[in-house]
Tab-separated table of N, CA and C and ligand atoms in Angstrom:
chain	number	residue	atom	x	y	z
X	23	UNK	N	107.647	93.601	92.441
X	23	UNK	CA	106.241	93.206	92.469
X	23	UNK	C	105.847	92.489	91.187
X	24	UNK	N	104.991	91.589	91.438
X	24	UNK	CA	104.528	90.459	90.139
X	24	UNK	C	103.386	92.373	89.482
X	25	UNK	N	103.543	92.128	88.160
X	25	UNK	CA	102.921	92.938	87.206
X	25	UNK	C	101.565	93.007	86.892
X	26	UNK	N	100.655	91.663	87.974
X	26	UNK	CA	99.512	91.881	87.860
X	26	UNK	C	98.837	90.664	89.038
X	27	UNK	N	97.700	90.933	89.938
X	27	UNK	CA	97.832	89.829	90.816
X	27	UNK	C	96.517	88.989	90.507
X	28	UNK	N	96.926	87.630	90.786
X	28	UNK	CA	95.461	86.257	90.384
X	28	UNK	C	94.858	86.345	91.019
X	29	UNK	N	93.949	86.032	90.781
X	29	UNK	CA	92.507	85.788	91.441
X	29	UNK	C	92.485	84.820	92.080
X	30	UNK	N	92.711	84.160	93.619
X	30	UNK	CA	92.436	82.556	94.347
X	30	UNK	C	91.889	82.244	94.525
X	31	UNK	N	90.884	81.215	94.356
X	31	UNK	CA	89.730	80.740	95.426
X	31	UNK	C	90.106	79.847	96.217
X	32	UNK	N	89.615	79.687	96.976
X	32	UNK	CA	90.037	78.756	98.507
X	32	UNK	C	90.333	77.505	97.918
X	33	UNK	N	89.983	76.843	97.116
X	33	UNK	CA	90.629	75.517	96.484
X	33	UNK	C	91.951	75.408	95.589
X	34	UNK	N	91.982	76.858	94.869
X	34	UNK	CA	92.901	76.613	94.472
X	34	UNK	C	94.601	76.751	95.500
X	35	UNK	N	93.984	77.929	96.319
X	35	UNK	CA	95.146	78.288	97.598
X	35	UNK	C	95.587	76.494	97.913
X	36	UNK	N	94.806	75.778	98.226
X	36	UNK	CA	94.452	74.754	98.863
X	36	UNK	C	95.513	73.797	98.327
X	37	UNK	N	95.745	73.838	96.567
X	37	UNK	CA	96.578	73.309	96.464
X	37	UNK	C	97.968	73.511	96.107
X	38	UNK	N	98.275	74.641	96.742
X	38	UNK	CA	99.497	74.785	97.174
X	38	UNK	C	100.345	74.859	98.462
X	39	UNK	N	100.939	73.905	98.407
X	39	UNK	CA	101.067	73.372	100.041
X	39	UNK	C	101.882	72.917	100.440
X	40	UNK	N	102.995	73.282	99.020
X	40	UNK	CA	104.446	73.720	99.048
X	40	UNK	C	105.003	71.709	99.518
X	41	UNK	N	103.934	70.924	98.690
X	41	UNK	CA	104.209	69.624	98.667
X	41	UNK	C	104.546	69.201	97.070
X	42	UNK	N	104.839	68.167	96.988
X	42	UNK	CA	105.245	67.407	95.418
X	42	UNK	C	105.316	68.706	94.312
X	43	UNK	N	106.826	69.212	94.905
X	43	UNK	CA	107.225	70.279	93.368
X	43	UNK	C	106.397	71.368	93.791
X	44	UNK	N	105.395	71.301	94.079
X	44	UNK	CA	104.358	72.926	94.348
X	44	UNK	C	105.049	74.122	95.479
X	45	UNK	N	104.892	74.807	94.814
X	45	UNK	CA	105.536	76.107	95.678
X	45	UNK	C	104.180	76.159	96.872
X	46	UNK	N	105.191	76.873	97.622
X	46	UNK	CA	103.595	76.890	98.959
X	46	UNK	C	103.278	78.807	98.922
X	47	UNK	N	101.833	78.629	99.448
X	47	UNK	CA	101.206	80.049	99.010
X	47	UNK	C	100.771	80.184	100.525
X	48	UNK	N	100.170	80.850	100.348
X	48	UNK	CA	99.414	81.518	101.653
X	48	UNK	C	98.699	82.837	101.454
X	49	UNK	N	97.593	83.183	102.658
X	49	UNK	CA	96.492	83.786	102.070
X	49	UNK	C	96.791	84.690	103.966
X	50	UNK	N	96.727	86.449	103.522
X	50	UNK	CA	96.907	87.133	104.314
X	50	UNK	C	96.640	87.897	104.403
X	51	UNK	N	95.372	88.392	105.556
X	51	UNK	CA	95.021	90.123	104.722
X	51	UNK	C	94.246	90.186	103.688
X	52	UNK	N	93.993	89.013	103.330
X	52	UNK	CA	92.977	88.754	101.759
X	52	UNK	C	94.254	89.488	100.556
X	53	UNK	N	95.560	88.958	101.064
X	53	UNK	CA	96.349	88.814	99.498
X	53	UNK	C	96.964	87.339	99.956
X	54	UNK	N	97.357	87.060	98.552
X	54	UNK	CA	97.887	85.751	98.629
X	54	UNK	C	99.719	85.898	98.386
X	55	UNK	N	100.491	85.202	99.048
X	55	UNK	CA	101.821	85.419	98.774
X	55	UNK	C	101.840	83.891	98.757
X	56	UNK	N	103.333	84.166	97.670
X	56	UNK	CA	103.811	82.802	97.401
X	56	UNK	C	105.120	82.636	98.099
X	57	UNK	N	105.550	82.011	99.374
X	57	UNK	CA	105.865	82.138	100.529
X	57	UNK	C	107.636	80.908	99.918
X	58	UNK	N	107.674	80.276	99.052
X	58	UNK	CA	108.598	79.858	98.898
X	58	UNK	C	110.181	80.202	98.707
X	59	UNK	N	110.164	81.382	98.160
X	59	UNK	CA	111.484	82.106	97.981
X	59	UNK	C	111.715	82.807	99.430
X	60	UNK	N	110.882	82.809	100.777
X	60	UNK	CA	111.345	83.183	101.803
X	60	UNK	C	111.278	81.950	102.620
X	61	UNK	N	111.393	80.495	102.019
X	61	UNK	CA	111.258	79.686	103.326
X	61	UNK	C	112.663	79.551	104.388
X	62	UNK	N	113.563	80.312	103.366
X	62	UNK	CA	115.165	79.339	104.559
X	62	UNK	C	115.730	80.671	105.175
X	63	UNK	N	114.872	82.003	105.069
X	63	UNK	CA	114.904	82.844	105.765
X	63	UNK	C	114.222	83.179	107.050
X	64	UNK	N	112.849	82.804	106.985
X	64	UNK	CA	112.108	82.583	108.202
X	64	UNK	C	112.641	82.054	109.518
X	65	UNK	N	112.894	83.405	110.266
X	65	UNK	CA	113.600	83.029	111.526
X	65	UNK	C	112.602	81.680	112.607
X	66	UNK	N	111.915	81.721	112.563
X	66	UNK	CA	110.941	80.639	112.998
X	66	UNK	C	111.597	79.367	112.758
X	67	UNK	N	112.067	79.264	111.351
X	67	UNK	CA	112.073	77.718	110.945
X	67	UNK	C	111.215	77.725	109.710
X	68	UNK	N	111.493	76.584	108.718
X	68	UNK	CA	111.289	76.016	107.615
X	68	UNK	C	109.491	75.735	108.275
X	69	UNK	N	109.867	74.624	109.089
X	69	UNK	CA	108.573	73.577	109.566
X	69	UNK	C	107.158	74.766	109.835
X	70	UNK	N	107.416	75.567	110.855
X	70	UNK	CA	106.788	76.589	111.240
X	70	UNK	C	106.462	77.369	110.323
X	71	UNK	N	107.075	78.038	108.939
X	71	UNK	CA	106.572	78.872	108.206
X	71	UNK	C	105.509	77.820	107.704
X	72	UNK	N	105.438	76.954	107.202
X	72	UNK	CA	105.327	76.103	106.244
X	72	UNK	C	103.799	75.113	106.905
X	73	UNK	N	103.461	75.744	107.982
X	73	UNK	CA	102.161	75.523	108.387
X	73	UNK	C	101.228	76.160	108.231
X	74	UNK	N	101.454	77.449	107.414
X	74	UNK	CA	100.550	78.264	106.912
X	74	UNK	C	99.954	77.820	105.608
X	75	UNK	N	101.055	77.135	105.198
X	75	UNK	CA	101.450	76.860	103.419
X	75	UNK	C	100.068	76.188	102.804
X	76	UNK	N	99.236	77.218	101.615
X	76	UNK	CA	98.097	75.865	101.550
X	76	UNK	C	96.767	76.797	101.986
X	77	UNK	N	97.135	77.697	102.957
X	77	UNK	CA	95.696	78.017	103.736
X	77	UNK	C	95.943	79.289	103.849
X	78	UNK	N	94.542	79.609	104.823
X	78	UNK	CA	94.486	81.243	105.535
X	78	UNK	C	95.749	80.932	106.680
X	79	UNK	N	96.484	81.727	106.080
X	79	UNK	CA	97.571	82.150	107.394
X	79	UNK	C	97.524	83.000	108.579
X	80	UNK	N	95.945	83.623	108.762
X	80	UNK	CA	95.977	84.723	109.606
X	80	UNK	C	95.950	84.210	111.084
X	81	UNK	N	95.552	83.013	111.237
X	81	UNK	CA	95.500	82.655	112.769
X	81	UNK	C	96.960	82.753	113.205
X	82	UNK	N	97.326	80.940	112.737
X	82	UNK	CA	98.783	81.060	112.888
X	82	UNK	C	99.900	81.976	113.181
X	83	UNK	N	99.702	82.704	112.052
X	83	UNK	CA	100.771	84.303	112.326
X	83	UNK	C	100.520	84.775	113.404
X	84	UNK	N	99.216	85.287	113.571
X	84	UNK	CA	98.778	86.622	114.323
X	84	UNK	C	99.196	85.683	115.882
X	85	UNK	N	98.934	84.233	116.311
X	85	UNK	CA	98.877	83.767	117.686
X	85	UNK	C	100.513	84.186	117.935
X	86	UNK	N	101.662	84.184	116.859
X	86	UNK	CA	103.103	84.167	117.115
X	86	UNK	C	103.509	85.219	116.976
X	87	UNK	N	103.574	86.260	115.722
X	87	UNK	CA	103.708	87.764	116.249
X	87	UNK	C	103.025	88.343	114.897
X	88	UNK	N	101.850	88.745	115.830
X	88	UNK	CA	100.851	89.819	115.145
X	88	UNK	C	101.661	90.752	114.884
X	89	UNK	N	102.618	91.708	115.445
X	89	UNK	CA	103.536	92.755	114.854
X	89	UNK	C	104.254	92.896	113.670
X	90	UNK	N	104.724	91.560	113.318
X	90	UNK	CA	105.557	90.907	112.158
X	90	UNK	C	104.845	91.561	111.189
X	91	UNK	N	105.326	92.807	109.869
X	91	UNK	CA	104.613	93.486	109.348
X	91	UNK	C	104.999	92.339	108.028
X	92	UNK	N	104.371	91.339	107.604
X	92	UNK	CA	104.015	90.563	106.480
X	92	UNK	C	104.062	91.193	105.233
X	93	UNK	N	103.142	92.418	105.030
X	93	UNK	CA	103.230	93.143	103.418
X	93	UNK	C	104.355	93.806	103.305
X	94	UNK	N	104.893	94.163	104.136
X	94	UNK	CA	106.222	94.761	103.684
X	94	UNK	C	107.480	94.164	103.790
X	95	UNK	N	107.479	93.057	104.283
X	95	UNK	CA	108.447	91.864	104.110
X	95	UNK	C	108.437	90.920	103.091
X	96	UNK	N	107.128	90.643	102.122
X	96	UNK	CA	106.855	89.501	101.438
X	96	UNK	C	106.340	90.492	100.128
X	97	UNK	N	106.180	92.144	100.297
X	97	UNK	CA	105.783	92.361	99.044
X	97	UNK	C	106.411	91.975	97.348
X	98	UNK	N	107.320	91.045	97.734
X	98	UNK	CA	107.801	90.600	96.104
X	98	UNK	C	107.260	89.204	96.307
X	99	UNK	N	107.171	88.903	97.341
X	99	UNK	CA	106.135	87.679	96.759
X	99	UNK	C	104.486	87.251	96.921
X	100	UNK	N	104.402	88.501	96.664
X	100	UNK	CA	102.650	89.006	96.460
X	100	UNK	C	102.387	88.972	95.756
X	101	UNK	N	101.363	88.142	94.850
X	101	UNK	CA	101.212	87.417	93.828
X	101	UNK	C	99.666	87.356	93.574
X	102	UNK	N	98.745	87.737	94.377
X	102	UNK	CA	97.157	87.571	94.084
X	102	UNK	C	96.337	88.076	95.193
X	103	UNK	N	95.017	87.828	95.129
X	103	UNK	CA	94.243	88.229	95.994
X	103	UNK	C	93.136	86.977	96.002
X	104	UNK	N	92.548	87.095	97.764
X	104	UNK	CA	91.742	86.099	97.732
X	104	UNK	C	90.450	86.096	96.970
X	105	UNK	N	89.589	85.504	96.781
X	105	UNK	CA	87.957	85.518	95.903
X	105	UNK	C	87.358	84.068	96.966
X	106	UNK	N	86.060	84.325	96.266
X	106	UNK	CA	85.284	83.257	96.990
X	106	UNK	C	85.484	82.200	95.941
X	107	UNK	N	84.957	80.951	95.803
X	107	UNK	CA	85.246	80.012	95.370
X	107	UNK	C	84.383	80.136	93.781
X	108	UNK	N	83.629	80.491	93.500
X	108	UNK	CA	82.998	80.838	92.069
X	108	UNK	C	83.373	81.550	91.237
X	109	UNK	N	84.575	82.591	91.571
X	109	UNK	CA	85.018	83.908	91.287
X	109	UNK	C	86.433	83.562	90.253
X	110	UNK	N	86.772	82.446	90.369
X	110	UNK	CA	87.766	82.217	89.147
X	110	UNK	C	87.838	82.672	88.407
X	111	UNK	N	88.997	82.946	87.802
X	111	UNK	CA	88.745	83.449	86.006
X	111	UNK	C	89.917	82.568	85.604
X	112	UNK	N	91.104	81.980	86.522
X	112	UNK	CA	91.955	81.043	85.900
X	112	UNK	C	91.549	79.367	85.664
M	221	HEM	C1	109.683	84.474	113.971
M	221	HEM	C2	108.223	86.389	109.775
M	221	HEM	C3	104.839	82.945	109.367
M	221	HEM	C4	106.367	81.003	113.524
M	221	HEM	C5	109.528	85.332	112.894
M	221	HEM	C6	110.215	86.595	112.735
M	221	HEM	C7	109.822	87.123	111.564
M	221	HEM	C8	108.856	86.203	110.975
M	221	HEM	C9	110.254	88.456	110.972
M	221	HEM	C10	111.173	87.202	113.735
M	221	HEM	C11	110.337	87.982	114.733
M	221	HEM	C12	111.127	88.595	115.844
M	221	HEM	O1	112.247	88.162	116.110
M	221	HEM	O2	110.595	89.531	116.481
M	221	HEM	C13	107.198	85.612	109.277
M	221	HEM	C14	106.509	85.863	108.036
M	221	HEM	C15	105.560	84.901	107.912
M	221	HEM	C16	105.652	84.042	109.088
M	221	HEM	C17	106.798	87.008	107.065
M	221	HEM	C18	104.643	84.826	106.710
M	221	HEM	C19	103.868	83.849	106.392
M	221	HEM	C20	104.913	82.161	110.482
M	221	HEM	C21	104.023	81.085	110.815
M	221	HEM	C22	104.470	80.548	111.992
M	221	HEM	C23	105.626	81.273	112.398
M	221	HEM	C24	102.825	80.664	109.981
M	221	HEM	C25	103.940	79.405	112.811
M	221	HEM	C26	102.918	78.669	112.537
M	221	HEM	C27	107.422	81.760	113.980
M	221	HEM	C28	108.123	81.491	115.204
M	221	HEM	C29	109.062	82.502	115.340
M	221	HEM	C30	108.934	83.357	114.188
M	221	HEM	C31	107.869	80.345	116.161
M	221	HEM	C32	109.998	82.717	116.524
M	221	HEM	C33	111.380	82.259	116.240
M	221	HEM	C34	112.278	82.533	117.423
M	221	HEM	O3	112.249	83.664	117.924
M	221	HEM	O4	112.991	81.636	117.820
M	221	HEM	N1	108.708	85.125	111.811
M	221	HEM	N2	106.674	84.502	109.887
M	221	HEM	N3	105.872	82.256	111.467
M	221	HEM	N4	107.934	82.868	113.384
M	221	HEM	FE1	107.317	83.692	111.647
């Protein structure tokens, strides 16, 4: 587990989108994981994980398998929690 988790606001999630060098994040449950060190594991596919990448992932997931227990598969790459957009401190 990361030793302490960031604070996101929806813009900053926004720009990670796992495009030009940027690792891709995603927002779940109102935590944020940084979804890159599991992309070539994702039985789905690269393309398919990687549509979450950037945003709220809860639709997406939940329409393909809501069961898929996410926090306990990705808890090492749990990295923050969501905030509203004023709530920065980075
Ligand atoms: C399959 C994990 C995101 C699309 C799976 C499976 C796991 C998994 C464990 C295998 C499920 C099973 O066989 O019962 C995750 C995790 C995600 C994630 C931890 C965290 C972000 C997504 C997203 C999409 C997606 C955002 C699509 C937009 C798929 C598809 C499969 C799949 C299509 C089925 C692959 C197949 O059976 O051929 N995922 N997934 N996944 N996932 Fe994900």
């Amino acid at each position: 587990d990361a030793p302490y988790l960031l604070r996101v606001t929806p813009s900053q999630l926004k720009q990670m989108n796992g495009r030009k060098g940027r690792d891709a994040w995603t927002a779940l449950g109102g935590m944020v994981y940084n979804i890159t060190p599991y992309v070539p594991f994702h039985p789905g596919g690269k393309g398919e994980l990687l549509r979450c990448a950037g945003k709220d992932g809860n639709r997406l997931f939940n329409e393909v398998h809501s069961w898929v227990n996410y926090d306990n598969m990705l808890s090492a790459c749990r990295i923050g929690i969501m905030v509203e957009e004023h709530a920065s401190t980075t």
